[in-house]
mmCIF file of C-alpha atoms in Angstrom:
data_model
loop_
_atom_site.group_PDB
_atom_site.id
_atom_site.type_symbol
_atom_site.label_atom_id
_atom_site.label_comp_id
_atom_site.label_asym_id
_atom_site.label_seq_id
_atom_site.Cartn_x
_atom_site.Cartn_y
_atom_site.Cartn_z
ATOM 1 C CA MET A 1 -0.107 -0.039 0.004
ATOM 2 C CA THR A 2 1.438 3.298 -0.988
ATOM 3 C CA PRO A 3 0.583 6.142 1.385
ATOM 4 C CA SER A 4 -0.812 9.261 0.316
ATOM 5 C CA ILE A 5 0.234 12.655 1.172
ATOM 6 C CA LYS A 6 -2.507 15.473 1.665
ATOM 7 C CA THR A 7 -1.272 18.961 0.623
ATOM 8 C CA SER A 8 -2.896 22.059 1.758
ATOM 9 C CA ASN A 9 -5.415 23.764 -0.559
ATOM 10 C CA LEU A 10 -3.511 27.092 0.360
ATOM 11 C CA SER A 11 -1.309 26.903 -2.510
ATOM 12 C CA ASN A 12 -4.277 26.113 -5.187
ATOM 13 C CA PRO A 13 -6.800 28.772 -4.818
ATOM 14 C CA LYS A 14 -9.789 28.981 -7.001
ATOM 15 C CA THR A 15 -10.546 32.165 -9.129
ATOM 16 C CA VAL A 16 -14.340 32.815 -9.659
ATOM 17 C CA ALA A 17 -16.476 35.847 -10.611
ATOM 18 C CA CYS A 18 -19.081 37.538 -8.377
ATOM 19 C CA PRO A 19 -22.214 36.885 -10.112
ATOM 20 C CA LYS A 20 -23.708 40.426 -9.330
ATOM 21 C CA CYS A 21 -20.616 42.613 -10.053
ATOM 22 C CA ASP A 22 -18.276 40.296 -11.931
ATOM 23 C CA ALA A 23 -15.536 41.014 -9.875
ATOM 24 C CA LYS A 24 -12.724 38.343 -9.325
ATOM 25 C CA LEU A 25 -12.723 36.459 -6.149
ATOM 26 C CA ARG A 26 -10.227 34.034 -4.799
ATOM 27 C CA LEU A 27 -11.690 30.936 -2.861
ATOM 28 C CA PHE A 28 -9.257 29.056 -0.867
ATOM 29 C CA ARG A 29 -11.082 25.372 -0.175
ATOM 30 C CA SER A 30 -11.228 24.158 3.248
ATOM 31 C CA ASP A 31 -9.207 21.035 4.375
ATOM 32 C CA TYR A 32 -12.251 20.493 6.558
ATOM 33 C CA PRO A 33 -15.387 21.914 4.226
ATOM 34 C CA HIS A 34 -18.998 21.932 5.438
ATOM 35 C CA ILE A 35 -20.898 19.349 3.827
ATOM 36 C CA ASP A 36 -24.664 20.338 3.474
ATOM 37 C CA GLU A 37 -27.729 18.387 4.007
ATOM 38 C CA CYS A 38 -27.654 17.249 0.395
ATOM 39 C CA GLY A 39 -23.882 16.133 0.454
ATOM 40 C CA PHE A 40 -22.610 18.943 -1.283
ATOM 41 C CA GLU A 41 -19.321 20.789 -0.264
ATOM 42 C CA SER A 42 -20.770 24.317 0.549
ATOM 43 C CA TYR A 43 -19.112 27.517 1.265
ATOM 44 C CA SER A 44 -20.463 31.307 1.938
ATOM 45 C CA LEU A 45 -18.486 34.571 1.356
ATOM 46 C CA LYS A 46 -18.930 38.305 1.136
ATOM 47 C CA CYS A 47 -17.807 40.152 -2.211
ATOM 48 C CA ARG A 48 -15.263 42.794 -1.277
ATOM 49 C CA ALA A 49 -16.358 44.963 -4.419
ATOM 50 C CA CYS A 50 -20.207 45.177 -4.197
ATOM 51 C CA GLY A 51 -20.988 43.760 -0.508
ATOM 52 C CA SER A 52 -23.180 40.840 -1.781
ATOM 53 C CA VAL A 53 -23.480 37.805 0.335
ATOM 54 C CA LEU A 54 -22.617 34.624 -1.807
ATOM 55 C CA VAL A 55 -23.270 31.079 -1.157
ATOM 56 C CA GLY A 56 -22.199 27.866 -3.345
ATOM 57 C CA ILE A 57 -21.413 24.573 -3.711
ATOM 58 C CA ILE A 58 -18.450 22.611 -5.458
ATOM 59 C CA ASP A 59 -20.015 20.673 -8.282
ATOM 60 C CA PRO A 60 -18.624 17.157 -7.747
ATOM 61 C CA ALA A 61 -18.427 16.518 -11.545
ATOM 62 C CA ASP A 62 -16.071 19.187 -12.259
ATOM 63 C CA ASP A 63 -14.737 20.636 -9.160
ATOM 64 C CA LYS A 64 -15.906 24.035 -9.984
ATOM 65 C CA LEU A 65 -17.585 26.593 -7.425
ATOM 66 C CA LEU A 66 -21.156 27.163 -8.262
ATOM 67 C CA LEU A 67 -22.055 30.768 -6.788
ATOM 68 C CA THR A 68 -25.230 32.598 -6.339
ATOM 69 C CA VAL A 69 -26.282 35.803 -4.253
ATOM 70 C CA SER A 70 -27.778 34.953 -1.008
ATOM 71 C CA SER A 71 -31.690 36.492 -0.705
#
């Protein structure tokens, strides 16, 4: 059995756009993410450009963050 080495996500930030103002945001995925009731890795953050509260999940099919503006 070959041991695996877990590397930190700090070295690999994801760049995403705010769905409201299109500002570029950097997301650092958590080593211990929040898993919602549907089993998705979920995140919430605030856009520094427009102040919108954003929520999203990591799409397990392609590992991309899907964001929406929180109401």
